[in-house]
Structure formats: C-alpha cells, structure tokens
C-alpha atoms as one frame of an Amber mdcrd trajectory, in Angstrom:
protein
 -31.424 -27.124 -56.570 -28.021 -28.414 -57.209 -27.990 -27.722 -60.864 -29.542
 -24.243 -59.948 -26.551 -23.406 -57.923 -23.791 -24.463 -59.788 -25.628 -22.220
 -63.142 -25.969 -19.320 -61.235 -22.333 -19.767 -58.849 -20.590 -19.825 -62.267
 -22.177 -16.570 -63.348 -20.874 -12.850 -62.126 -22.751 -12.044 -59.070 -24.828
 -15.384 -59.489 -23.666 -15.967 -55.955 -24.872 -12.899 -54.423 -28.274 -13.514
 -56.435 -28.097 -17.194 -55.327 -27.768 -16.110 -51.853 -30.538 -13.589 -51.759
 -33.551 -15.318 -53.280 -32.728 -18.737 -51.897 -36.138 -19.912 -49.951 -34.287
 -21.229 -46.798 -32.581 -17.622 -46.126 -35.571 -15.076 -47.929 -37.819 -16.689
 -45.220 -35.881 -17.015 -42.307 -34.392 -13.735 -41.879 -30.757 -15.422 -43.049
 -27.904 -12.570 -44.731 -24.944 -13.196 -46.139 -22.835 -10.006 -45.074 -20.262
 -10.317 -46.336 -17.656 -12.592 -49.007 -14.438 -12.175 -50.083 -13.347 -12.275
 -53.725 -11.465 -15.321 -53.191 -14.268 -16.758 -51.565 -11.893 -17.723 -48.760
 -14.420 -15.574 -45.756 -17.745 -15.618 -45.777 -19.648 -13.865 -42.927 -23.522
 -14.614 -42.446 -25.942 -12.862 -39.898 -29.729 -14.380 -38.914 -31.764 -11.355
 -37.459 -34.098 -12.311 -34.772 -37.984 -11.518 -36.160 -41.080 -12.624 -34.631
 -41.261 -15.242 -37.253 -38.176 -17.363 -37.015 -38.443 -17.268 -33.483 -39.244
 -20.565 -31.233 -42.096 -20.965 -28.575 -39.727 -19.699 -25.620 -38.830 -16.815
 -28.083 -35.514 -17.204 -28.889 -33.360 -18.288 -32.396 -35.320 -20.939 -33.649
 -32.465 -23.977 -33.979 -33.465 -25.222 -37.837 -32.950 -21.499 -38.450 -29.462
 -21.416 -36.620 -28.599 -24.687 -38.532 -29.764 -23.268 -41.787 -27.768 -20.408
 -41.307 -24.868 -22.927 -41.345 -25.847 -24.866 -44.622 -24.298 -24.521 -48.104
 -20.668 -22.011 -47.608 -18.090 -24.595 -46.942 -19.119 -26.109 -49.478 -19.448
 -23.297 -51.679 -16.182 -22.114 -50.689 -14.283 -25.475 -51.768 -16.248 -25.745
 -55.129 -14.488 -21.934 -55.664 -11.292 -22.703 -54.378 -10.704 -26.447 -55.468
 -11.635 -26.143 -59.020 -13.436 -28.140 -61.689 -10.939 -31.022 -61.226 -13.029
 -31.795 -57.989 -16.651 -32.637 -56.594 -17.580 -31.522 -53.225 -20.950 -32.367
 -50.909 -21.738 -32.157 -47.482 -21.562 -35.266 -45.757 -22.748 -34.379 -42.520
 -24.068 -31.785 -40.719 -24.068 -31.840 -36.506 -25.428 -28.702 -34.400 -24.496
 -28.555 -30.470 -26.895 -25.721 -28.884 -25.077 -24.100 -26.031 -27.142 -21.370
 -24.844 -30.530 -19.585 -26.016 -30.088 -16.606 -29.044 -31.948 -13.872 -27.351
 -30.504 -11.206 -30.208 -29.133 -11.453 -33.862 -26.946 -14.169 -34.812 -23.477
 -14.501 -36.544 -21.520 -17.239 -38.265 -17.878 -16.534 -39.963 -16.782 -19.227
 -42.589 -13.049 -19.478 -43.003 -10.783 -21.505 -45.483  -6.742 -20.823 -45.891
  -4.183 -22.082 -48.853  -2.603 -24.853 -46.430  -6.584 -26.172 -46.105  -7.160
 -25.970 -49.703  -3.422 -27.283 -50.146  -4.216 -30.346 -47.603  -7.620 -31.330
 -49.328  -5.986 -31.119 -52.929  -3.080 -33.594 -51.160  -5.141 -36.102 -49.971
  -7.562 -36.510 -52.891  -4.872 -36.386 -54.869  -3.286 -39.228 -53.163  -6.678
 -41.030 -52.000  -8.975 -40.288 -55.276 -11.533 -38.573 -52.519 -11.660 -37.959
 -48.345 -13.791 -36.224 -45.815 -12.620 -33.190 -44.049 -13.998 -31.495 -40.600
 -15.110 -28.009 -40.382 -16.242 -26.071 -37.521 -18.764 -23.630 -37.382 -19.431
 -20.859 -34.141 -22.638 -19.398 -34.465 -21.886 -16.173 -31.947 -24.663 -13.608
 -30.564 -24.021  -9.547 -30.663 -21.661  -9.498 -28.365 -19.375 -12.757 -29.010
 -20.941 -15.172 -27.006 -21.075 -18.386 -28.328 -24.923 -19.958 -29.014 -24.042
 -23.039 -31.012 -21.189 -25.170 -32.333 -21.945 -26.759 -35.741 -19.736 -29.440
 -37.316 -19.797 -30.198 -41.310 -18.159 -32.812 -42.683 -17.248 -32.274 -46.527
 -16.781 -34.906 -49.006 -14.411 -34.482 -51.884 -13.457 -35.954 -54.554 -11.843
 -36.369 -58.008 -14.020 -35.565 -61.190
C-alpha cells in the first residue's frame, strides 16, 4: 500500500483519488472534507451508519482510530520534501465519551513545525515528533484524544 500511495500522492488529484477509494475509509463511512493546497489542514468527518456502528450503537472505536490514520503523515511527506522519510511510529487512542452522531477530526501543521522537524533531523540525521489528534462530535464535544508519534528522517 505504501508504494500505492506515494504513486498516486505524487500525481494531480492522486490524493483526493487516494483518499476516496482507500478500503479503510470506502467501508467505514470515513470523508476527507476538506485539504488545503499546502496540505498544511486537513479536515476529516466519519458519518454514523448502521454499519460502522458498535453493539451499544455508537462510533465504533477502530473506526474513530481509522479516521485518525495516514494525514500527519501525509502532510509531512508534502511539506518536508524528498530530502526526508516519514512513518508513523505510534498510534494511541484515549476514548472519552460515546459518538452518538457524526464525527470530526482537524489535522493541523504550521512553518515553525515543519521548521522544527527540518532542525532536528537536520542536526540528529532523524527524531520522533508528537501530534495530537481531537476527534469532536456535531456540536464540539470532544469523543476521543488520539496521539501519533511520527518518525522522520534523512533520505
């Protein structure tokens, strides 16, 4: 799949395709709303169907988690360059109250990030850096907290 991604994220609107047809999301009810140009924002919503729901009936956590998956890492592969390699490291959901409704996540990456990364690999030849993730319902309340940890390095 990794090979698949990077083809198709190096293409014109290969990330929109990418995004669409991936089997995790096209089965789980998982949009991508919205990205910037810059791939600095991403913005991802995960409707609540009858089949991604759990046996209590509400967001179905490997769905919530899922939701959560590939953008930061996405987002630093755009805004790092070719000079670097990036992977998740880690992945850490904390559930802190039931989804009863649709689901949002925001993804969010600035120049002194970017800046801070390119520093310390620079310096180190690779690091991990921390990301955190709020998975909100339709009217802002929080549902989960997810915590990435992405590896970088240089080529």
């Amino acid at each position: 799949m990794g090979a698949f991604l990077k083809r198709l994220s190096s293409k014109s609107g290969g990330f929109r395709f990418f995004v669409i047809f991936y089997p995790p999301f096209l089965f789980s009810g998982i949009k991508v709303e919205k990205v910037s140009k810059d791939f600095r924002y991403i913005k991802v919503r995960l409707k609540l169907r009858w089949y991604n729901r759990n046996y209590v009936g509400t967001q179905f956590g490997g769905s919530l988690f899922s939701m959560t998956d590939p953008f930061y890492m996405i987002m630093l592969i755009k805004n790092l360059g070719k000079d670097y390699i990036v992977w998740d490291k880690k992945s850490c959901i904390k559930f802190i109250k039931p989804g009863t409704t649709d689901v949002f996540a925001e993804f969010r990456i600035d120049d002194e990030i970017i800046e801070n990364i390119k520093r310390e690999v620079d310096k180190n030849g690779k690091g991990e850096f921390p990301f955190t993730v709020e998975i909100k319902d339709k009217s802002g309340q929080l549902i989960a907290l997810v915590e990435k940890i992405e590896y970088v390095r240089k080529k």
